[in-house]
Short mmCIF file of C-alpha atoms and ligand atoms in Angstrom, two decimals:
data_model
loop_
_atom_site.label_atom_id
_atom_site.label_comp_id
_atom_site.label_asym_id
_atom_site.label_seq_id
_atom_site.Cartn_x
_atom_site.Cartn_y
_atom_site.Cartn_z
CA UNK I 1 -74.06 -72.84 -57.91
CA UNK I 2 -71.69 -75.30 -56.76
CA UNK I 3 -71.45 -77.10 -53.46
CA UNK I 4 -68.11 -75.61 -52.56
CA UNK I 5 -68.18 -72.42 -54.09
CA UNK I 6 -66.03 -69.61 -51.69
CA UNK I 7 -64.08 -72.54 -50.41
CA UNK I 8 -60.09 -72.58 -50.92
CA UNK I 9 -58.20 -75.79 -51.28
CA UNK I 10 -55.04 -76.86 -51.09
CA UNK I 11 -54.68 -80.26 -52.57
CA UNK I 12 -50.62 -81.34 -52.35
CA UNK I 13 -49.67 -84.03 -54.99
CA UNK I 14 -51.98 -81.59 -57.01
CA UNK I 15 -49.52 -82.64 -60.23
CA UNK I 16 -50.32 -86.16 -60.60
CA UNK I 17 -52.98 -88.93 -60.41
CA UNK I 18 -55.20 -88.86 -57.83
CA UNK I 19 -54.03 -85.30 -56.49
CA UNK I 20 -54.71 -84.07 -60.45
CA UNK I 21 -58.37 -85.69 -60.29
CA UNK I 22 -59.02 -84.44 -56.67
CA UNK I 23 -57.63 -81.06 -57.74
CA UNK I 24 -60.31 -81.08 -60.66
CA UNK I 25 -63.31 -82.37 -59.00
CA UNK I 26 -63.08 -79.86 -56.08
CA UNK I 27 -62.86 -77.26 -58.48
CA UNK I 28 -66.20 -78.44 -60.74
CA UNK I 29 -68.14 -78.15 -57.50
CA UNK I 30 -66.60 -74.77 -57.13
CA UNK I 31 -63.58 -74.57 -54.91
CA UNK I 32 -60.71 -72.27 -55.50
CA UNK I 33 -57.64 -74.26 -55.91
CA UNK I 34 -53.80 -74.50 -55.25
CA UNK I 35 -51.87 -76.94 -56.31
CA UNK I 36 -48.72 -78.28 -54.39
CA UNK I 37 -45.84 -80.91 -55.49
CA UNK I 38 -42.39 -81.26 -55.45
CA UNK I 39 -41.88 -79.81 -58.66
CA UNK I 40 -45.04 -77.95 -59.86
CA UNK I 41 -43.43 -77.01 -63.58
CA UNK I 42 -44.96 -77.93 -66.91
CA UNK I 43 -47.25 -80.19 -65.64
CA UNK I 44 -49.29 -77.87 -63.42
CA UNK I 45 -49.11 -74.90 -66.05
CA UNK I 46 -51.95 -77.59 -68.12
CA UNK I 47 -53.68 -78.59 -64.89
CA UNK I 48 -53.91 -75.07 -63.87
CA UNK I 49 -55.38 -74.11 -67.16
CA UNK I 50 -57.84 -76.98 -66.51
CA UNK I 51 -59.22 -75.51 -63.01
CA UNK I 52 -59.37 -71.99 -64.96
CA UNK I 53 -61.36 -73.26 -68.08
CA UNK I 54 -63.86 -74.78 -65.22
CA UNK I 55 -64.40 -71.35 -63.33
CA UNK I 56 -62.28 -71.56 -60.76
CA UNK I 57 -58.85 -69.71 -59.69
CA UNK I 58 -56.08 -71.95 -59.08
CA UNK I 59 -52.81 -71.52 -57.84
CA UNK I 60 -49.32 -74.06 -58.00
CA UNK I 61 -46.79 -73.87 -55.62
CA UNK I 62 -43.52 -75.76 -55.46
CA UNK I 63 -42.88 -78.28 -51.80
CA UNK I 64 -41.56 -81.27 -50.98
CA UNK I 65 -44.09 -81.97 -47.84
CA UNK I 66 -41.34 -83.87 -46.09
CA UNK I 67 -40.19 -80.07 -45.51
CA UNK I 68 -41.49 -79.35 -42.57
CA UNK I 69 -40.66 -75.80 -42.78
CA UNK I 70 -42.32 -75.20 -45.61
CA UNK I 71 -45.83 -76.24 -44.65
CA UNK I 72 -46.72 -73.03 -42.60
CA UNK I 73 -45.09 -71.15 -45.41
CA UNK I 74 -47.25 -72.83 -48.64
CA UNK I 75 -50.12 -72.25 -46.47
CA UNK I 76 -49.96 -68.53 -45.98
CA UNK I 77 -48.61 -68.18 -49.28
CA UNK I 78 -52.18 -70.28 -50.02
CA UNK I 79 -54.16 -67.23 -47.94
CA UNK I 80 -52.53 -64.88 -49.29
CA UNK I 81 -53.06 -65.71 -53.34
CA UNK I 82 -56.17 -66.99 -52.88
CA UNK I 83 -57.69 -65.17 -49.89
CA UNK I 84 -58.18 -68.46 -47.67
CA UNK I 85 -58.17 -72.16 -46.87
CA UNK I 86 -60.73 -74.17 -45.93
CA UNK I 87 -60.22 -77.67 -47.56
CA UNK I 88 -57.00 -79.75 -47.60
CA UNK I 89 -56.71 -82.93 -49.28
CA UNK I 90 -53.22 -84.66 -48.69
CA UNK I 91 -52.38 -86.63 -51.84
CA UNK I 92 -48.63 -86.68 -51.77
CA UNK I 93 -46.74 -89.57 -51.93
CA UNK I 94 -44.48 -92.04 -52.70
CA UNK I 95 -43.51 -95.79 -52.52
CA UNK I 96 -40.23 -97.69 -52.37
CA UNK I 97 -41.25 -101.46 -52.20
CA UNK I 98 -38.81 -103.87 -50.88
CA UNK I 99 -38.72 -106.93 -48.79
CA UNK I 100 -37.61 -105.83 -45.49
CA UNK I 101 -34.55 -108.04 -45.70
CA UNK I 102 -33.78 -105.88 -48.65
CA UNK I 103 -34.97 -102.88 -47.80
CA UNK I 104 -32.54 -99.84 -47.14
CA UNK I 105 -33.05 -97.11 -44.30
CA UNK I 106 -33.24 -94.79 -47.10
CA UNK I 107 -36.11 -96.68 -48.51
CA UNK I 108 -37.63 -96.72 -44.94
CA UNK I 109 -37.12 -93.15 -44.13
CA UNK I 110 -38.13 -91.36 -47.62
CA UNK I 111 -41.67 -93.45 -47.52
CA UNK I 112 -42.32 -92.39 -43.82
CA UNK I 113 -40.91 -88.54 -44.44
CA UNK I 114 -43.19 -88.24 -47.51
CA UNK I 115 -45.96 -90.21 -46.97
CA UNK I 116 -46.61 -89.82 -42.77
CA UNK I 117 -44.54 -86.93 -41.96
CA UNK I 118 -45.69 -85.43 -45.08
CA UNK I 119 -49.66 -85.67 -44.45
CA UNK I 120 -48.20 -84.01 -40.45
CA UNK I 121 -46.85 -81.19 -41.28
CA UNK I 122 -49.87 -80.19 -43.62
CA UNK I 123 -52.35 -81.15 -40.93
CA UNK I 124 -50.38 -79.25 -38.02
CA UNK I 125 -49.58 -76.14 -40.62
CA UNK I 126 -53.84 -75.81 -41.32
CA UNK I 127 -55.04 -76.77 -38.06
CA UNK I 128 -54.48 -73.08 -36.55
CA UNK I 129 -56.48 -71.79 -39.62
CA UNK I 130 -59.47 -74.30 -39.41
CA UNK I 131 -59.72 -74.35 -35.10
CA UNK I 132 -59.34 -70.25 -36.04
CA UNK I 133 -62.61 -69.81 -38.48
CA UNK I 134 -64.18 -73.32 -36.69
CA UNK I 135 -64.25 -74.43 -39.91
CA UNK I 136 -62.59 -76.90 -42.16
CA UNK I 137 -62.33 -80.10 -43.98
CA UNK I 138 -59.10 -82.20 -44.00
CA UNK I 139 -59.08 -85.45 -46.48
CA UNK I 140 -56.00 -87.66 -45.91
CA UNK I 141 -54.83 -90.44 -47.95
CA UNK I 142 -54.05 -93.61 -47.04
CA UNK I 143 -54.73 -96.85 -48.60
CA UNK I 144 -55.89 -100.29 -48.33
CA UNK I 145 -52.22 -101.89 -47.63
CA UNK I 146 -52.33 -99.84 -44.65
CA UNK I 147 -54.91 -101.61 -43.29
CA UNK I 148 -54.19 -105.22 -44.85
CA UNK I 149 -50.44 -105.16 -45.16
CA UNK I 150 -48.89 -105.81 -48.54
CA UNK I 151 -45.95 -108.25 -49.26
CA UNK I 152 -42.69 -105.61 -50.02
CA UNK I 153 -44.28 -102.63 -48.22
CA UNK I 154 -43.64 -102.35 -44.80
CA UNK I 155 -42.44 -98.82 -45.24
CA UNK I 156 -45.66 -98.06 -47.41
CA UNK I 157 -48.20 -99.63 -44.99
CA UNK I 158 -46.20 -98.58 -41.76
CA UNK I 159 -46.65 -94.92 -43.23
CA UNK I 160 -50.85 -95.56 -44.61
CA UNK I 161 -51.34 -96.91 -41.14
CA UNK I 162 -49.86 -94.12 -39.30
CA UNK I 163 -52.48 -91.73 -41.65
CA UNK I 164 -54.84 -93.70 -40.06
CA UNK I 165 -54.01 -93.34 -36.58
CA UNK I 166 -53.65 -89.69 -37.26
CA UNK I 167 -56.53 -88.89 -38.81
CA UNK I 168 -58.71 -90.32 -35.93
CA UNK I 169 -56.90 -88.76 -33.52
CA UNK I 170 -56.94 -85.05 -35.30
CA UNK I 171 -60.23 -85.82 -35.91
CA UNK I 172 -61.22 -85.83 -32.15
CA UNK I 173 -58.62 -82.90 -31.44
CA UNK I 174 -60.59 -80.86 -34.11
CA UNK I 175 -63.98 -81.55 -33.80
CA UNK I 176 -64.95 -79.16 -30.94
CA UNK I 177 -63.12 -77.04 -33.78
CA UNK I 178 -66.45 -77.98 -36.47
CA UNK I 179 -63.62 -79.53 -38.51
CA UNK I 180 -64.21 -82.99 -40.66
CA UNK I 181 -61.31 -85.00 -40.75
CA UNK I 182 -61.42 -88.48 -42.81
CA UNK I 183 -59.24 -90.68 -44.42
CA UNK I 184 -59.90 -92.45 -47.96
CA UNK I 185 -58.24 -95.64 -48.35
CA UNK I 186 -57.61 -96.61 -51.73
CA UNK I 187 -56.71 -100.07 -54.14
CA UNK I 188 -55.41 -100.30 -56.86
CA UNK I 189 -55.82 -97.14 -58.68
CA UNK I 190 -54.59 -96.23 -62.66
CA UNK I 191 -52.21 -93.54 -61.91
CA UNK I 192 -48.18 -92.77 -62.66
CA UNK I 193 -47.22 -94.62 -59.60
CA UNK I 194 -49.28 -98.02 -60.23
CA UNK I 195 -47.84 -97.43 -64.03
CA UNK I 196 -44.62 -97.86 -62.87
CA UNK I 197 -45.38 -101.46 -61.32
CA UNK I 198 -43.94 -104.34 -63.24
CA UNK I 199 -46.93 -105.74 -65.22
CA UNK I 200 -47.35 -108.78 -63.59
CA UNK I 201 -47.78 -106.62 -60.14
CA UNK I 202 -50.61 -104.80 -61.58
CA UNK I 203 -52.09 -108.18 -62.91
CA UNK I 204 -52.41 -109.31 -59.81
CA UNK I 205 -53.92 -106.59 -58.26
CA UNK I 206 -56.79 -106.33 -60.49
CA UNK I 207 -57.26 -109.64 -60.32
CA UNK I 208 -57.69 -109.44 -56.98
CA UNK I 209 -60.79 -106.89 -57.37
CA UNK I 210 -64.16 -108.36 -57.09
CA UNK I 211 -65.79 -106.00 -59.62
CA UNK I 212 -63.07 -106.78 -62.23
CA UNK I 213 -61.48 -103.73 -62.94
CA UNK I 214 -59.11 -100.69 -61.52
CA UNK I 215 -60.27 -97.58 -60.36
CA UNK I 216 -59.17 -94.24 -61.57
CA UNK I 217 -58.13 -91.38 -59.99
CA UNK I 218 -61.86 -89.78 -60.43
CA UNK I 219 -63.10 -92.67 -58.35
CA UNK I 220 -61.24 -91.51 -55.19
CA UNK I 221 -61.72 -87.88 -56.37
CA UNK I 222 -65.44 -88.00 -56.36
CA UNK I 223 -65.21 -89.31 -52.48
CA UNK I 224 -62.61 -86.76 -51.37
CA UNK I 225 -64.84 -83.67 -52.71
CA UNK I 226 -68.53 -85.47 -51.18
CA UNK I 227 -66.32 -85.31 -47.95
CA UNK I 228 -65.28 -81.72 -48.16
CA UNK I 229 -69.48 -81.04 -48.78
CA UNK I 230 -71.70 -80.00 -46.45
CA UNK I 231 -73.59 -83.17 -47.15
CA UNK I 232 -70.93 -85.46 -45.16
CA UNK I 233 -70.85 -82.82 -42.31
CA UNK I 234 -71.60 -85.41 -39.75
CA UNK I 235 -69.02 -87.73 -40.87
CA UNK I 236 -65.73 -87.69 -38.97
CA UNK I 237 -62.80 -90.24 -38.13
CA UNK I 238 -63.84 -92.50 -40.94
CA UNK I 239 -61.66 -94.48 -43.22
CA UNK I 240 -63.37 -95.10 -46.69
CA UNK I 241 -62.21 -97.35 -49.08
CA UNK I 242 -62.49 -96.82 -52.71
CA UNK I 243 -61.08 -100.29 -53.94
CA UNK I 244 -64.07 -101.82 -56.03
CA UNK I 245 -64.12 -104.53 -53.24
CA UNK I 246 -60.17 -105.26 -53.39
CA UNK I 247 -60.21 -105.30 -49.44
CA UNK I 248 -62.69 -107.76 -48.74
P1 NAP T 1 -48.60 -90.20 -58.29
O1 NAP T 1 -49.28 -90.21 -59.61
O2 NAP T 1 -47.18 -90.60 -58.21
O3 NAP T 1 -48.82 -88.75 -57.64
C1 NAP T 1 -48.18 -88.37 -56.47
C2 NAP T 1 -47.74 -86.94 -56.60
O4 NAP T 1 -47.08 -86.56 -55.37
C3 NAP T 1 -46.73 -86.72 -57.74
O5 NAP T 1 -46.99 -85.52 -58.42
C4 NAP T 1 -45.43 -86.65 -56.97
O6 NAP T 1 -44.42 -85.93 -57.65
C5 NAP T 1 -45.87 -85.93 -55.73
N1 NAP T 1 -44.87 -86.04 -54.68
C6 NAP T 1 -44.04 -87.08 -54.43
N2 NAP T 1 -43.23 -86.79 -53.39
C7 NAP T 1 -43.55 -85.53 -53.00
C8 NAP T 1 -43.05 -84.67 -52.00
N3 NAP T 1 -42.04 -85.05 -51.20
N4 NAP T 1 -43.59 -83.45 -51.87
C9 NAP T 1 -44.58 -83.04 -52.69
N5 NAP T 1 -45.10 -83.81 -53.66
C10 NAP T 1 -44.59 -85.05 -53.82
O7 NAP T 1 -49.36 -91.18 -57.27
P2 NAP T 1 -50.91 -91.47 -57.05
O8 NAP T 1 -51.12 -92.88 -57.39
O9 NAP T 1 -51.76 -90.41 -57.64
O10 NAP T 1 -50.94 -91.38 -55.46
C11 NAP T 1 -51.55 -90.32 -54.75
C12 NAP T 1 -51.74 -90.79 -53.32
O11 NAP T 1 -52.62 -91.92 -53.31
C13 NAP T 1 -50.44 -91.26 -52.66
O12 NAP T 1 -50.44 -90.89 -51.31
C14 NAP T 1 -50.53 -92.77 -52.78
O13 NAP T 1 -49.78 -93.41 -51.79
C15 NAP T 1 -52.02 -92.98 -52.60
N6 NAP T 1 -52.52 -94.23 -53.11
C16 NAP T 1 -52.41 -94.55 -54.42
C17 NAP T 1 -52.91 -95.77 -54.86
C18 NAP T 1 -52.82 -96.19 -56.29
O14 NAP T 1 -53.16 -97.35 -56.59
N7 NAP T 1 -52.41 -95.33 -57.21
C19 NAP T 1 -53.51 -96.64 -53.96
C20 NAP T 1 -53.60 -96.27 -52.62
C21 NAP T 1 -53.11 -95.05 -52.20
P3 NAP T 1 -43.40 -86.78 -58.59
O15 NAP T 1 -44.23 -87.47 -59.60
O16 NAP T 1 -42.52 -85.71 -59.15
O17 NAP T 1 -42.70 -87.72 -57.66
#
């Protein structure tokens, strides 16, 4: 028996990284899961494959989540296929680091669209659902420069903050609702988007890390599902980080 067995989750950035591990982990504790990214092709045929092999049914579904038409649509398609939703984890995203002398309004808007606007529409396109069945769990994700600030990121913490301040405030809107809404706030994570950094980026990060290494994407994953249990049912509002000490 697992913990979330009859739950349904949508996890979007399902393709990649931390949306991959999250996308796993919810399924080993039995959820039912579908998959979301911008282009959920090759890539999610093998992750599917990997949620089937561990007894679950999973689903992929093509979105960009800066779409906000889209959102209502992925989650009835969601219903539909998999014959509910109780659990969304928002692991889209993006960055575009530059110094804001440098920085272009393109830059600006595609981090804010993707990463804030994004992690809206999927909150406002469940919320009927959850307040519906007075039941849910919603896992954003921010991350640790959008509490600290990082040097060439002011779209990328503007956007993590504004998670934040969203996720509190839905949390309050949905609690009457029995809905858990929390954010995790990663560091410096292995994934495709720290791989892309230029080396001596990523140097630096981990050296700023007190217990001396990066995480991986199961680190985060393991928080997001403990969230989405029944065991963190009176936690609500929180930000969590899962940095190995990188914040403090
Ligand atoms: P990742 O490996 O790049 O995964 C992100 C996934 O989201 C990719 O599959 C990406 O597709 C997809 N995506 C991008 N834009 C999208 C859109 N408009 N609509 C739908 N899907 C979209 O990154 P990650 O490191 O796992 O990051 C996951 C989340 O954790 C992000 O929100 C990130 O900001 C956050 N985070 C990461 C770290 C870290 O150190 N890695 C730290 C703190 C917070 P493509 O690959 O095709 O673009």
């Amino acid at each position: 028996m697992g913990e979330l067995d009859g739950k349904v989750a949508l996890v979007t950035g399902g393709c990649s990284g931390i949306g991959t591990a999250v996308a796993l982990d919810l399924a080993r504790h039995g959820a039912d899961v579908a998959i979301v990214d911008i282009l959920a092709g090759e890539a999610a045929k093998e992750i599917l494959s990997a949620i089937e092999a561990q007894g679950a049914r999973a689903v992929a579904l093509t979105a960009d989540v800066a779409d906000r038409q889209r959102a209502p649509q992925v989650v009835a398609e969601v219903q539909e296929m998999l014959g509910g939703l109780h659990i969304l984890a928002t692991c889209a995203g993006i960055n575009r680091d530059a110094v804001i002398w440098k920085m272009s309004p393109e830059e600006w808007e595609a981090v804010i669209d993707v990463d804030l606007s994004g992690t809206f529409f999927y909150c406002q396109a469940v919320a009927p659902v959850f307040r519906e069945q007075r039941y849910g769990k919603i896992v954003t994700v921010s991350s640790i420069n959008g509490l600290r600030g990082k040097f060439g990121q002011v779209n990328y913490a503007a956007a993590k903050a504004g998670v934040i301040g969203l996720t509190k405030a839905l949390a309050k809107e949905l609690a009457h609702s029995h809905v858990n809404v929390n954010a995790v706030a990663p560091g410096f994570i292995l994934t495709p988007m720290t791989a892309a950094m230029p080396p001596e980026a990523r140097e630096a990060a981990v050296a700023e890390i007190p217990l001396g290494r990066p995480g991986s994407p199961e680190d985060v994953a393991a928080l997001v599902t403990f969230l989405c249990t029944e065991r963190a049912r009176h936690i609500t509002g929180e930000v969590i980080k899962v940095d190995g000490g990188q914040y403090i």
